[in-house]
mmCIF file of C-alpha atoms in Angstrom:
data_model
loop_
_atom_site.group_PDB
_atom_site.id
_atom_site.type_symbol
_atom_site.label_atom_id
_atom_site.label_comp_id
_atom_site.label_asym_id
_atom_site.label_seq_id
_atom_site.Cartn_x
_atom_site.Cartn_y
_atom_site.Cartn_z
ATOM 1 C CA MET A 1 -13.101 20.969 -11.375
ATOM 2 C CA PHE A 2 -15.205 19.310 -14.078
ATOM 3 C CA GLY A 3 -12.438 18.779 -16.579
ATOM 4 C CA VAL A 4 -13.929 18.347 -20.185
ATOM 5 C CA VAL A 5 -17.368 18.612 -19.084
ATOM 6 C CA PRO A 6 -18.813 21.879 -20.893
ATOM 7 C CA LYS A 7 -19.847 24.728 -18.471
ATOM 8 C CA SER A 8 -23.469 24.500 -19.972
ATOM 9 C CA LEU A 9 -23.741 21.179 -18.137
ATOM 10 C CA TRP A 10 -21.761 21.617 -14.911
ATOM 11 C CA ASN A 11 -23.036 25.007 -14.291
ATOM 12 C CA ARG A 12 -26.470 23.427 -13.413
ATOM 13 C CA PHE A 13 -24.846 21.530 -10.525
ATOM 14 C CA ASN A 14 -22.617 24.180 -9.236
ATOM 15 C CA PRO A 15 -23.201 27.618 -10.850
ATOM 16 C CA ALA A 16 -20.234 29.798 -11.199
ATOM 17 C CA ASP A 17 -20.383 33.719 -10.267
ATOM 18 C CA GLU A 18 -19.472 36.506 -12.260
ATOM 19 C CA ASN A 19 -15.660 35.722 -11.860
ATOM 20 C CA ASN A 20 -16.273 32.047 -12.969
ATOM 21 C CA LEU A 21 -15.736 30.818 -9.303
ATOM 22 C CA CYS A 22 -17.661 28.251 -7.767
ATOM 23 C CA THR A 23 -18.446 27.490 -3.980
ATOM 24 C CA TRP A 24 -17.056 24.452 -2.555
ATOM 25 C CA ALA A 25 -17.114 22.718 0.867
ATOM 26 C CA MET A 26 -14.193 21.410 2.812
ATOM 27 C CA ARG A 27 -16.103 19.059 5.027
ATOM 28 C CA CYS A 28 -13.960 17.101 7.380
ATOM 29 C CA LEU A 29 -15.238 14.067 9.323
ATOM 30 C CA LEU A 30 -14.741 13.421 13.103
ATOM 31 C CA LEU A 31 -14.814 9.778 14.694
ATOM 32 C CA LYS A 32 -14.909 9.126 18.247
ATOM 33 C CA GLU A 33 -14.344 5.660 19.979
ATOM 34 C CA GLY A 34 -13.626 5.562 23.572
ATOM 35 C CA ASN A 35 -10.771 7.861 24.271
ATOM 36 C CA ARG A 36 -9.633 8.300 20.872
ATOM 37 C CA LEU A 37 -10.830 11.183 18.481
ATOM 38 C CA MET A 38 -10.021 11.040 14.863
ATOM 39 C CA LEU A 39 -10.234 13.970 12.295
ATOM 40 C CA ILE A 40 -10.221 12.962 8.714
ATOM 41 C CA ASP A 41 -8.764 15.718 6.582
ATOM 42 C CA THR A 42 -8.317 19.287 7.773
ATOM 43 C CA GLY A 43 -9.294 21.700 5.177
ATOM 44 C CA LEU A 44 -7.490 24.703 3.806
ATOM 45 C CA GLY A 45 -6.091 26.252 7.111
ATOM 46 C CA ASP A 46 -5.540 29.831 7.778
ATOM 47 C CA LYS A 47 -1.724 30.378 7.724
ATOM 48 C CA GLN A 48 -1.437 31.225 3.986
ATOM 49 C CA ASP A 49 -0.443 34.708 2.684
ATOM 50 C CA GLU A 50 -2.488 37.458 1.266
ATOM 51 C CA LYS A 51 -1.878 36.459 -2.366
ATOM 52 C CA PHE A 52 -2.806 33.034 -1.770
ATOM 53 C CA PHE A 53 -6.061 33.999 -0.456
ATOM 54 C CA SER A 54 -6.853 36.342 -3.252
ATOM 55 C CA HIS A 55 -7.459 33.288 -5.272
ATOM 56 C CA TYR A 56 -9.575 31.236 -2.506
ATOM 57 C CA TYR A 57 -12.269 33.119 -0.688
ATOM 58 C CA ILE A 58 -12.936 31.608 2.578
ATOM 59 C CA SER A 59 -16.331 31.603 4.431
ATOM 60 C CA GLY A 60 -17.979 29.618 7.044
ATOM 61 C CA ASP A 61 -16.805 28.305 10.457
ATOM 62 C CA SER A 62 -13.126 27.675 10.896
ATOM 63 C CA LEU A 63 -11.956 24.103 11.804
ATOM 64 C CA GLU A 64 -11.515 25.011 15.436
ATOM 65 C CA THR A 65 -14.921 26.657 15.693
ATOM 66 C CA SER A 66 -16.397 23.558 14.174
ATOM 67 C CA LEU A 67 -14.601 21.342 16.700
ATOM 68 C CA GLY A 68 -15.939 23.658 19.330
ATOM 69 C CA ASN A 69 -19.454 23.409 18.187
ATOM 70 C CA ALA A 70 -19.125 19.623 18.599
ATOM 71 C CA GLY A 71 -17.904 19.973 22.023
ATOM 72 C CA PHE A 72 -14.188 19.400 21.473
ATOM 73 C CA HIS A 73 -10.813 21.284 21.365
ATOM 74 C CA PRO A 74 -7.876 20.730 18.874
ATOM 75 C CA ASP A 75 -5.757 19.191 21.870
ATOM 76 C CA ASP A 76 -8.686 16.669 22.316
ATOM 77 C CA ILE A 77 -7.629 15.104 18.770
ATOM 78 C CA THR A 78 -5.682 11.939 19.168
ATOM 79 C CA ASP A 79 -5.449 11.096 15.361
ATOM 80 C CA VAL A 80 -5.462 12.898 11.977
ATOM 81 C CA PHE A 81 -6.227 10.949 8.923
ATOM 82 C CA LEU A 82 -4.887 12.698 5.766
ATOM 83 C CA THR A 83 -6.514 11.339 2.493
ATOM 84 C CA HIS A 84 -3.839 13.146 0.570
ATOM 85 C CA LEU A 85 -1.715 16.108 0.766
ATOM 86 C CA HIS A 86 -3.082 18.674 -1.454
ATOM 87 C CA PHE A 87 -3.419 21.905 0.493
ATOM 88 C CA ASP A 88 -7.056 22.058 0.617
ATOM 89 C CA HIS A 89 -6.946 18.675 2.570
ATOM 90 C CA VAL A 90 -3.738 19.174 4.690
ATOM 91 C CA GLY A 91 -3.638 22.925 5.143
ATOM 92 C CA GLY A 92 -5.527 23.023 8.555
ATOM 93 C CA ALA A 93 -3.026 20.319 9.920
ATOM 94 C CA THR A 94 -0.443 22.837 10.822
ATOM 95 C CA MET A 95 -0.636 26.583 12.141
ATOM 96 C CA TYR A 96 1.623 29.560 13.026
ATOM 97 C CA ASP A 97 2.833 29.316 16.753
ATOM 98 C CA LYS A 98 1.840 32.195 19.180
ATOM 99 C CA ASP A 99 4.620 34.407 17.978
ATOM 100 C CA LYS A 100 4.157 33.584 14.287
ATOM 101 C CA THR A 101 7.675 32.800 14.047
ATOM 102 C CA SER A 102 7.435 29.136 13.086
ATOM 103 C CA ILE A 103 4.652 26.626 11.874
ATOM 104 C CA VAL A 104 3.662 23.797 14.086
ATOM 105 C CA PRO A 105 1.153 21.045 14.036
ATOM 106 C CA ARG A 106 -2.211 22.174 15.165
ATOM 107 C CA PHE A 107 -3.077 19.105 16.945
ATOM 108 C CA LYS A 108 -0.146 18.592 19.456
ATOM 109 C CA ASN A 109 -1.366 15.300 20.898
ATOM 110 C CA ALA A 110 -2.399 13.677 17.467
ATOM 111 C CA THR A 111 -0.740 11.080 15.239
ATOM 112 C CA TYR A 112 -0.961 12.061 11.618
ATOM 113 C CA TRP A 113 -1.537 9.220 9.330
ATOM 114 C CA SER A 114 -0.337 9.079 5.659
ATOM 115 C CA ASN A 115 1.563 6.632 3.484
ATOM 116 C CA GLU A 116 5.090 6.505 2.286
ATOM 117 C CA ALA A 117 4.367 6.520 -1.355
ATOM 118 C CA HIS A 118 2.221 9.410 -1.293
ATOM 119 C CA TRP A 119 4.338 11.424 0.968
ATOM 120 C CA ASN A 120 7.416 11.077 -1.230
ATOM 121 C CA TRP A 121 5.225 11.888 -4.202
ATOM 122 C CA ALA A 122 4.215 15.226 -2.378
ATOM 123 C CA LYS A 123 7.625 15.895 -1.005
ATOM 124 C CA TYR A 124 9.113 15.693 -4.390
ATOM 125 C CA PRO A 125 6.378 17.069 -6.541
ATOM 126 C CA ASN A 126 5.900 16.739 -10.369
ATOM 127 C CA ALA A 127 5.462 20.167 -12.188
ATOM 128 C CA ARG A 128 1.554 19.362 -12.660
ATOM 129 C CA GLU A 129 1.012 19.190 -8.656
ATOM 130 C CA LYS A 130 3.726 21.281 -7.417
ATOM 131 C CA ALA A 131 1.448 24.183 -6.431
ATOM 132 C CA SER A 132 -0.903 21.909 -4.492
ATOM 133 C CA PHE A 133 1.939 20.243 -2.325
ATOM 134 C CA LEU A 134 3.295 23.257 -0.154
ATOM 135 C CA LYS A 135 6.216 22.606 2.032
ATOM 136 C CA GLU A 136 4.932 24.639 4.810
ATOM 137 C CA ASN A 137 2.159 21.967 5.101
ATOM 138 C CA LEU A 138 4.562 19.217 5.140
ATOM 139 C CA GLU A 139 7.795 19.954 6.736
ATOM 140 C CA PRO A 140 6.356 20.918 10.395
ATOM 141 C CA LEU A 141 4.616 17.292 10.512
ATOM 142 C CA GLU A 142 7.823 15.426 9.500
ATOM 143 C CA LYS A 143 9.816 17.574 12.025
ATOM 144 C CA SER A 144 7.380 17.024 14.709
ATOM 145 C CA GLY A 145 7.713 13.175 15.027
ATOM 146 C CA GLN A 146 4.085 12.974 14.856
ATOM 147 C CA LEU A 147 3.893 11.648 11.389
ATOM 148 C CA LYS A 148 3.301 7.907 10.867
ATOM 149 C CA PHE A 149 2.868 5.987 7.612
ATOM 150 C CA LEU A 150 0.264 3.287 6.919
ATOM 151 C CA LYS A 151 0.990 0.254 4.789
ATOM 152 C CA LYS A 152 -1.642 -1.354 2.500
ATOM 153 C CA GLY A 153 -3.761 -3.564 4.696
ATOM 154 C CA GLU A 154 -3.035 -1.604 7.888
ATOM 155 C CA THR A 155 -5.942 0.638 9.478
ATOM 156 C CA PRO A 156 -5.515 3.114 12.180
ATOM 157 C CA TRP A 157 -8.966 2.610 13.302
ATOM 158 C CA GLU A 158 -11.264 -0.228 14.212
ATOM 159 C CA GLY A 159 -13.849 -0.690 11.846
ATOM 160 C CA MET A 160 -12.067 1.190 9.096
ATOM 161 C CA GLU A 161 -10.735 -0.126 5.834
ATOM 162 C CA ILE A 162 -8.673 2.045 3.389
ATOM 163 C CA LEU A 163 -9.153 2.099 -0.549
ATOM 164 C CA TYR A 164 -6.194 3.238 -2.287
ATOM 165 C CA VAL A 165 -6.663 5.072 -5.529
ATOM 166 C CA ASP A 166 -4.233 6.533 -7.916
ATOM 167 C CA GLY A 167 -6.178 8.469 -10.602
ATOM 168 C CA HIS A 168 -6.352 11.939 -8.713
ATOM 169 C CA THR A 169 -2.912 11.562 -7.147
ATOM 170 C CA GLU A 170 -0.566 8.844 -6.165
ATOM 171 C CA GLN A 171 -1.906 6.705 -3.500
ATOM 172 C CA GLN A 172 -4.849 8.816 -2.098
ATOM 173 C CA MET A 173 -6.380 6.987 0.761
ATOM 174 C CA LEU A 174 -10.147 6.746 1.203
ATOM 175 C CA PRO A 175 -11.533 5.613 4.466
ATOM 176 C CA ILE A 176 -14.400 3.061 4.308
ATOM 177 C CA ILE A 177 -15.956 3.217 7.775
ATOM 178 C CA HIS A 178 -18.234 0.351 9.361
ATOM 179 C CA TYR A 179 -20.622 1.875 12.064
ATOM 180 C CA LYS A 180 -23.753 0.519 13.486
ATOM 181 C CA GLY A 181 -24.582 -1.681 10.770
ATOM 182 C CA LYS A 182 -23.911 0.935 8.156
ATOM 183 C CA VAL A 183 -20.985 1.767 5.497
ATOM 184 C CA LEU A 184 -19.798 5.112 5.145
ATOM 185 C CA ALA A 185 -17.354 6.004 2.272
ATOM 186 C CA TYR A 186 -15.428 9.298 2.848
ATOM 187 C CA VAL A 187 -14.659 9.848 -0.960
ATOM 188 C CA ALA A 188 -12.339 12.781 -0.827
ATOM 189 C CA ASP A 189 -11.310 13.648 -4.496
ATOM 190 C CA LEU A 190 -12.319 10.380 -6.159
ATOM 191 C CA LEU A 191 -15.899 11.962 -5.962
ATOM 192 C CA PRO A 192 -15.648 15.672 -5.002
ATOM 193 C CA SER A 193 -19.312 16.154 -5.159
ATOM 194 C CA LEU A 194 -22.743 14.551 -6.068
ATOM 195 C CA GLY A 195 -22.134 16.086 -9.717
ATOM 196 C CA HIS A 196 -19.079 14.068 -10.294
ATOM 197 C CA ILE A 197 -20.885 10.615 -9.915
ATOM 198 C CA PRO A 198 -21.236 10.189 -13.769
ATOM 199 C CA LEU A 199 -18.065 8.589 -15.099
ATOM 200 C CA PRO A 200 -16.722 11.314 -17.484
ATOM 201 C CA TRP A 201 -17.163 14.103 -14.759
ATOM 202 C CA ILE A 202 -13.363 14.100 -13.817
ATOM 203 C CA MET A 203 -11.358 16.967 -12.493
ATOM 204 C CA SER A 204 -8.685 18.381 -14.612
ATOM 205 C CA TYR A 205 -6.589 18.213 -11.445
ATOM 206 C CA ASP A 206 -6.373 14.506 -11.787
ATOM 207 C CA VAL A 207 -2.979 13.357 -12.778
ATOM 208 C CA ARG A 208 -4.284 10.085 -14.403
ATOM 209 C CA PRO A 209 -7.860 10.728 -15.486
ATOM 210 C CA LEU A 210 -8.229 7.323 -17.311
ATOM 211 C CA GLU A 211 -7.221 5.594 -14.063
ATOM 212 C CA THR A 212 -9.650 7.761 -12.169
ATOM 213 C CA LEU A 213 -12.365 6.492 -14.757
ATOM 214 C CA LYS A 214 -11.711 2.907 -13.930
ATOM 215 C CA GLU A 215 -11.615 3.748 -10.102
ATOM 216 C CA LYS A 216 -14.840 5.437 -10.163
ATOM 217 C CA LYS A 217 -16.617 2.504 -11.854
ATOM 218 C CA THR A 218 -15.158 -0.054 -9.478
ATOM 219 C CA PHE A 219 -15.956 2.016 -6.570
ATOM 220 C CA LEU A 220 -19.622 2.746 -7.711
ATOM 221 C CA ASP A 221 -20.281 -0.869 -8.525
ATOM 222 C CA ILE A 222 -19.124 -2.094 -5.065
ATOM 223 C CA ALA A 223 -20.908 1.002 -3.306
ATOM 224 C CA VAL A 224 -24.219 0.121 -5.025
ATOM 225 C CA GLU A 225 -23.761 -3.723 -4.279
ATOM 226 C CA ASN A 226 -23.121 -3.097 -0.397
ATOM 227 C CA ASN A 227 -25.462 -0.039 0.124
ATOM 228 C CA TYR A 228 -22.572 2.506 0.932
ATOM 229 C CA ILE A 229 -23.440 5.833 2.216
ATOM 230 C CA VAL A 230 -21.255 8.337 0.216
ATOM 231 C CA PHE A 231 -19.909 11.127 2.162
ATOM 232 C CA PHE A 232 -18.960 14.181 0.006
ATOM 233 C CA GLU A 233 -15.912 16.300 1.123
ATOM 234 C CA HIS A 234 -16.412 19.146 -1.255
ATOM 235 C CA ASP A 235 -20.035 19.293 -2.405
ATOM 236 C CA PRO A 236 -21.484 22.716 -1.010
ATOM 237 C CA VAL A 237 -25.082 21.421 -0.730
ATOM 238 C CA HIS A 238 -25.095 17.530 -0.332
ATOM 239 C CA GLU A 239 -23.418 16.006 2.655
ATOM 240 C CA CYS A 240 -24.297 12.302 1.804
ATOM 241 C CA CYS A 241 -26.100 10.258 -0.490
ATOM 242 C CA THR A 242 -27.005 6.551 -1.534
ATOM 243 C CA LEU A 243 -26.782 5.198 -4.901
ATOM 244 C CA LYS A 244 -29.069 3.305 -7.463
ATOM 245 C CA VAL A 245 -28.369 1.810 -10.995
ATOM 246 C CA THR A 246 -30.185 3.622 -13.725
ATOM 247 C CA GLU A 247 -30.296 3.503 -17.328
ATOM 248 C CA LYS A 248 -27.477 6.103 -17.549
ATOM 249 C CA GLY A 249 -25.381 4.069 -15.092
ATOM 250 C CA VAL A 250 -24.958 4.623 -11.276
ATOM 251 C CA ARG A 251 -26.503 7.666 -9.962
ATOM 252 C CA ALA A 252 -27.471 9.376 -6.719
ATOM 253 C CA ASP A 253 -30.578 7.915 -5.147
ATOM 254 C CA LYS A 254 -31.303 9.713 -1.706
ATOM 255 C CA THR A 255 -29.455 12.798 -0.334
ATOM 256 C CA PHE A 256 -29.318 13.499 3.420
ATOM 257 C CA SER A 257 -27.130 14.852 5.999
ATOM 258 C CA LEU A 258 -25.104 12.423 8.249
ATOM 259 C CA LYS A 259 -27.054 13.419 11.400
ATOM 260 C CA GLU A 260 -30.239 12.158 9.675
ATOM 261 C CA ILE A 261 -29.098 8.488 9.505
ATOM 262 C CA LEU A 262 -26.763 8.042 12.460
#
């Protein structure tokens, strides 16, 4: 998760246990406007086999429980925005049917949004990312007829613009959301956590780390200038932060939960 950064440094931000495992969040975002309800990313899901879950230990509320806590049901979701198709972002988009004989979209009334370049990247994966793009997460969406592709400049939601980045994976989509005079950036795997704000802190998962370096700098400069609120998908402690310029570069300023500011 921290690439070339030594454990003696990153362990201060996200301490590893005796098995060298760290705790990470899979924090989705729910948008409501009129009769539409959009879910951004869907977490890991629950349909994988025992071998898969021997590597990833799940705790906390399920996606459906979290929706229920917010007063909604999966059938209420009208749109699912997928930043990219790695299993920890798209796994919850599908599930087994009642008979456990086939995998179907979890949100039967929703349009699923991706982009053609990234979809093809995921459908015909390189050896580096093959283990992250799982057919059981992709094929049911394609067969359902609920999948739609966005082109650059298009947006599925009023008040949202999309930043495309290529360092982590081809054409990852980051939604920048304008709401009540504030700008919220859902940074997905460009900045997985607060600890990843320093430029060299880049995941080993990234297929183009030098591109990530450029993309992070560009994003952070724009975010500071425009007072973005950064929303972290994977940070286990910090949900949001603002940014400031320091002698060491752009760093976190204030941290808070989304509920505190909206």
